[in-house]
Coordinates of C-alpha atoms in Angstrom, one line a residue:
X1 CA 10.9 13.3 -0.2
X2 CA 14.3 13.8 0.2
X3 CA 16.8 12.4 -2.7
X4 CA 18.8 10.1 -0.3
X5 CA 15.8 8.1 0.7
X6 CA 14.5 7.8 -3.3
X7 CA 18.0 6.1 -3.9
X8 CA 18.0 4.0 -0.7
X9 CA 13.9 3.2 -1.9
X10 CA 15.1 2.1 -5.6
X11 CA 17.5 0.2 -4.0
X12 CA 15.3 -2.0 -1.9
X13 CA 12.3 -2.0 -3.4
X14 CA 13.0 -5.5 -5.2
X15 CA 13.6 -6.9 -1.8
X16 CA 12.4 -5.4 0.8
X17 CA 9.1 -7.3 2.3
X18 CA 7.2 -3.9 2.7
X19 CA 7.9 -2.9 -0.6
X20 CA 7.4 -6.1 -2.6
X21 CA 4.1 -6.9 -0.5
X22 CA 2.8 -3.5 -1.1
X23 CA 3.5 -3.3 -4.6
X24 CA 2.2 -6.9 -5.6
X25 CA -0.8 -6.2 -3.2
X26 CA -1.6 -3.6 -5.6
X27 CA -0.3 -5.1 -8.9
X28 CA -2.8 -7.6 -8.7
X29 CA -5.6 -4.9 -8.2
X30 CA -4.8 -3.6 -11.4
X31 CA -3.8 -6.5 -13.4
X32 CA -7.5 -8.1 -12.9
X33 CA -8.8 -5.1 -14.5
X34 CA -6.3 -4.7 -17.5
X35 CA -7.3 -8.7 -17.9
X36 CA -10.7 -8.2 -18.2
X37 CA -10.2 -5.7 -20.8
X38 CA -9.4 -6.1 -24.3
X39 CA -8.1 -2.9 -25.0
X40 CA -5.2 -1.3 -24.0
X41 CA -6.2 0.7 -20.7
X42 CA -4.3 4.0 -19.7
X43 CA -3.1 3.9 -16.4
X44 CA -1.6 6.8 -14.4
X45 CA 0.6 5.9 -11.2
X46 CA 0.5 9.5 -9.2
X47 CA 3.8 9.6 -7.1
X48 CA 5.5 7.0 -9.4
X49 CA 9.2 6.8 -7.6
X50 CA 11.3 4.3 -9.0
X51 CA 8.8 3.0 -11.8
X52 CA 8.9 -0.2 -10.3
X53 CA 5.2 -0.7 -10.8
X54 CA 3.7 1.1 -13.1
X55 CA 6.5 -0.8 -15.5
X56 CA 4.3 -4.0 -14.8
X57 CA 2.4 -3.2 -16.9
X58 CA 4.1 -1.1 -19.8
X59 CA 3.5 -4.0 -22.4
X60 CA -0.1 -4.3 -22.2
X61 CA -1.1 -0.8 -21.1
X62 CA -0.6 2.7 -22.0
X63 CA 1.5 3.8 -19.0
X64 CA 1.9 7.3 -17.1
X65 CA 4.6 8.0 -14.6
X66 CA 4.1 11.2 -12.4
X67 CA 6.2 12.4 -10.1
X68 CA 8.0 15.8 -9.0
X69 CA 11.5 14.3 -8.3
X70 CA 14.3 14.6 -10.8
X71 CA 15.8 11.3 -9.6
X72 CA 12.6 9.3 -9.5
X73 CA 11.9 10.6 -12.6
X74 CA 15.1 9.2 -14.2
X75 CA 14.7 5.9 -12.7
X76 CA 11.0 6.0 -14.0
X77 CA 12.7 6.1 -17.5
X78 CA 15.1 3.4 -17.2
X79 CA 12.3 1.3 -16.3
X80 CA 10.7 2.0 -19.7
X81 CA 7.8 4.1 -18.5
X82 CA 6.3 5.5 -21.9
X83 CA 4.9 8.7 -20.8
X84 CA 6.5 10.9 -18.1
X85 CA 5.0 14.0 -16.6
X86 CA 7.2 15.8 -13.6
X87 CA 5.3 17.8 -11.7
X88 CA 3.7 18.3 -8.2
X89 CA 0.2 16.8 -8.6
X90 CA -1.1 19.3 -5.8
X91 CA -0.5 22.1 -8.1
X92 CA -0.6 20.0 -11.3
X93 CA -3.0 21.7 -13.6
X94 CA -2.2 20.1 -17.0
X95 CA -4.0 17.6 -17.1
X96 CA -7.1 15.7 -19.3
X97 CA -10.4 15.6 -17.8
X98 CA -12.2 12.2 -18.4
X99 CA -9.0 10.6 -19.7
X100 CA -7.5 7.8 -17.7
X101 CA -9.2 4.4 -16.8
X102 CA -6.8 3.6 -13.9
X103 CA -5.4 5.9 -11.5
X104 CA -2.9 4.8 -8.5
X105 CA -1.5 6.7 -5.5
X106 CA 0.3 4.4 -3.7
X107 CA 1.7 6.0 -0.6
X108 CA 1.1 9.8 -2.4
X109 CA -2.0 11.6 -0.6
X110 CA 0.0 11.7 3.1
X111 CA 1.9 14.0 1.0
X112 CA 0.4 16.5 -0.2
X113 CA -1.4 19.2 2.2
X114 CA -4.6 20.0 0.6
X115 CA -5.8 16.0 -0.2
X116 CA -9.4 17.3 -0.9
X117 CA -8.5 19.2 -3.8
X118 CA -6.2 15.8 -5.1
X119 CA -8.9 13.9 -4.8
X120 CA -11.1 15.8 -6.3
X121 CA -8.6 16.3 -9.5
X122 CA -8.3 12.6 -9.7
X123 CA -12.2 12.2 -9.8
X124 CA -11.8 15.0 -13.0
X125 CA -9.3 13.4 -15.0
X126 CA -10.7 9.4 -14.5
X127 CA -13.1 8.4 -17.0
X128 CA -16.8 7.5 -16.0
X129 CA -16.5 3.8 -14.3
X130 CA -12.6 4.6 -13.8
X131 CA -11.1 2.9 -10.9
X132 CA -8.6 5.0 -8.1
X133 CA -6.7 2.3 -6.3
X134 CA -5.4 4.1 -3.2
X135 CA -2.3 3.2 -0.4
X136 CA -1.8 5.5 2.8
X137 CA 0.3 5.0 5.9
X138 CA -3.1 4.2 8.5
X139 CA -2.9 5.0 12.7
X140 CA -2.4 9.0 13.1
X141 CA -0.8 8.0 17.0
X142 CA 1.9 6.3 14.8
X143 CA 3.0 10.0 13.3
X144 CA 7.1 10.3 14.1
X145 CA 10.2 11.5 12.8
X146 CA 10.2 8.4 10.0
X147 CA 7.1 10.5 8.6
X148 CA 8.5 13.8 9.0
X149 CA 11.4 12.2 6.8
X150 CA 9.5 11.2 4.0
X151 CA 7.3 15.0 4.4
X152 CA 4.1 13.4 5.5
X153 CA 1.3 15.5 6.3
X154 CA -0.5 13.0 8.0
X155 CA -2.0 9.3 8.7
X156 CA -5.3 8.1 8.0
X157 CA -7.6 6.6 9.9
X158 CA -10.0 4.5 7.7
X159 CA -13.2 6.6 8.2
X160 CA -11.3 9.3 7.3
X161 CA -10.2 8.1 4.1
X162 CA -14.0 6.8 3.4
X163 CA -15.1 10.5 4.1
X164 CA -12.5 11.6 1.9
X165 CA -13.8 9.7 -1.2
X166 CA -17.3 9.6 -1.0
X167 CA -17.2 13.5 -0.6
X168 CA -15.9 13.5 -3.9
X169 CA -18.2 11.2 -5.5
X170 CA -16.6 8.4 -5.5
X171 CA -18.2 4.4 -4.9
X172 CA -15.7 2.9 -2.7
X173 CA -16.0 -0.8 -4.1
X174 CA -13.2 -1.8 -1.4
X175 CA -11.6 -0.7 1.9
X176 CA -9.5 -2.1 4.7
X177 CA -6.4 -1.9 7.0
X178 CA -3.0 -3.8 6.2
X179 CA -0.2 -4.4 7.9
X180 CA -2.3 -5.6 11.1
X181 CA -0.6 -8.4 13.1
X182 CA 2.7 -6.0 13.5
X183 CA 0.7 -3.1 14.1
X184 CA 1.7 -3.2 18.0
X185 CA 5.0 -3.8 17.6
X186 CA 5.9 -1.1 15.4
X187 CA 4.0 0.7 17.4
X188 CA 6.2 -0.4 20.7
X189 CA 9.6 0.2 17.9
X190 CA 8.4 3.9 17.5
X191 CA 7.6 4.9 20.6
X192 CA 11.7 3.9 21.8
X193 CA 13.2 5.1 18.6
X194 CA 11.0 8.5 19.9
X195 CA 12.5 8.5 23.2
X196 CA 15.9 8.4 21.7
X197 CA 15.6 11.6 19.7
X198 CA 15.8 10.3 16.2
X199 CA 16.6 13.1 13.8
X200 CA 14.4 14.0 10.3
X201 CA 17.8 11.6 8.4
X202 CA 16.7 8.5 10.3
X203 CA 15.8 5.5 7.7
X204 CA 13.1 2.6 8.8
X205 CA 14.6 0.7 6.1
X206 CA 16.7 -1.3 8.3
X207 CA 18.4 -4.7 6.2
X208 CA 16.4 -7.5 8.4
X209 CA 18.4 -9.9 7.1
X210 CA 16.9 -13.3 7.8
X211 CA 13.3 -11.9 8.9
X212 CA 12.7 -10.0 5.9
X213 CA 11.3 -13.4 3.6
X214 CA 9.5 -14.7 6.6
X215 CA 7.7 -11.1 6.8
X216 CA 7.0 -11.3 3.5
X217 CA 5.2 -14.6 3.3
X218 CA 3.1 -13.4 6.1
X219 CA 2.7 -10.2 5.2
X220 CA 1.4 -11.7 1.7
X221 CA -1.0 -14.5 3.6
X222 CA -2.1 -11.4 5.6
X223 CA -3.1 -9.8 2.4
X224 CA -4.9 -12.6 1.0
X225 CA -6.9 -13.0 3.6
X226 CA -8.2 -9.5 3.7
X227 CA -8.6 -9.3 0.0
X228 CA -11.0 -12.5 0.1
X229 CA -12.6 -10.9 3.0
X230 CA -12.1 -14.1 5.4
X231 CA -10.7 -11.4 7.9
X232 CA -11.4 -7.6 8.6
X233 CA -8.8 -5.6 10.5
X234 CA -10.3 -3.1 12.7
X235 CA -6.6 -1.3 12.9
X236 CA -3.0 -1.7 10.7
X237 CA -0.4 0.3 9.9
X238 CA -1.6 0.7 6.0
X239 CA -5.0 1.5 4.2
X240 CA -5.7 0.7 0.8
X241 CA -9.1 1.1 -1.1
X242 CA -10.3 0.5 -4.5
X243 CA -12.1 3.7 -5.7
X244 CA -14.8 4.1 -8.6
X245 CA -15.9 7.6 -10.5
X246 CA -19.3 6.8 -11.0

């Protein structure tokens, strides 16, 4: 990802409905685990960025911030991340097998080409019962320049992400679309933004101004909704699943 968009990311990440939704969406995944436990768990968050979630859990946890940008990096540290590793997980190879109880790629496998082999590294270095809590942009017809942007390789369909876990021995214990209800209009948005030749430095992280709370509330109801399985999205422009190493 280009250095630009980590800076304007940083910068909108504590407002920005996507963002905020996203990361509490996931936040709360975790913190029910590191609540049931009484001992501090070691969580990894693969593709850190700004730090801005893994740092939610710095006081209770023993926290790891990965990531192969300088700048991320840097913010990573000013958000009190303990452990910092920079490095490209596609060709990271220092790592411990068995080692981590939580491991979190939030918005990380659409980057990297060969995802089999990530996946498969991530099974390695959990330990036996360790949970992969996953995020990926969903709806491969929604593939434009905002992707080629950010370097994505790819979206994900959702039995495409189910093939890609369970071929690597992992029991998905949860798995659904996001993001659902403004899945045709974005898609409508990104088919005109196509036709007006958008270049590779285009930014979907437009200011919304007075929308961006009301998308966030909904966005959030949305998310409760699914989590308590009162609805199932059969399409969304996100994915996120709750993996376990058995």
């Amino acid at each position: 990802m280009k250095s630009h968009f980590i800076r304007e990311i940083g910068e909108m990440e504590n407002t920005h409905w996507w963002h905020r939704t996203k990361r509490e969406l996931i936040s709360n995944i975790v913190r029910k685990q590191v609540g049931e436990n009484e001992k501090k768990l070691k969580i990894l968050e693969i593709g850190a960025g700004t730090g801005m979630l893994i740092k939610e859990f710095a006081h209770d946890s023993i926290t790891f911030a990965l990531d192969r940008n300088k700048s991320a990096l840097a913010l990573c540290k000013i958000n009190g991340i303990e452990h910092i590793i920079r490095a490209d997980f596609g060709t990271y190879e220092d790592y411990k097998k068995n080692y981590f109880d939580i491991i979190v790629a939030g918005d990380v496998l659409e980057h990297l080409e060969d995802d089999m082999a990530a996946v498969r590294k991530v099974f390695s270095m959990l330990k036996k019962g360790g949970l992969f809590v996953i995020h990926v942009p969903a709806d491969p017809k929604l593939f434009s320049y905002w992707d080629r942007a950010l370097s994505h390789f790819r979206r994900y369909e959702k039995k495409e992400l189910e093939r890609l876990l369970k071929k690597n021995k992992f029991n998905i214990s949860f798995i659904s679309y996001r993001l659902s209800a403004l899945h045709p209009f974005v898609s409508f948005f990104r088919k005109i933004k196509s036709n007006k030749n958008q270049t590779e430095e285009s930014s979907d992280f437009d200011h919304l101004g007075i929308m961006n709370e009301p998308l966030y509330r909904f966005t959030k109801f949305e998310d409760t909704l699914i989590l308590s399985k009162r609805i199932k999205p059969k399409t969304g422009l996100s994915l996120f699943a709750i993996a376990q190493k058995k």
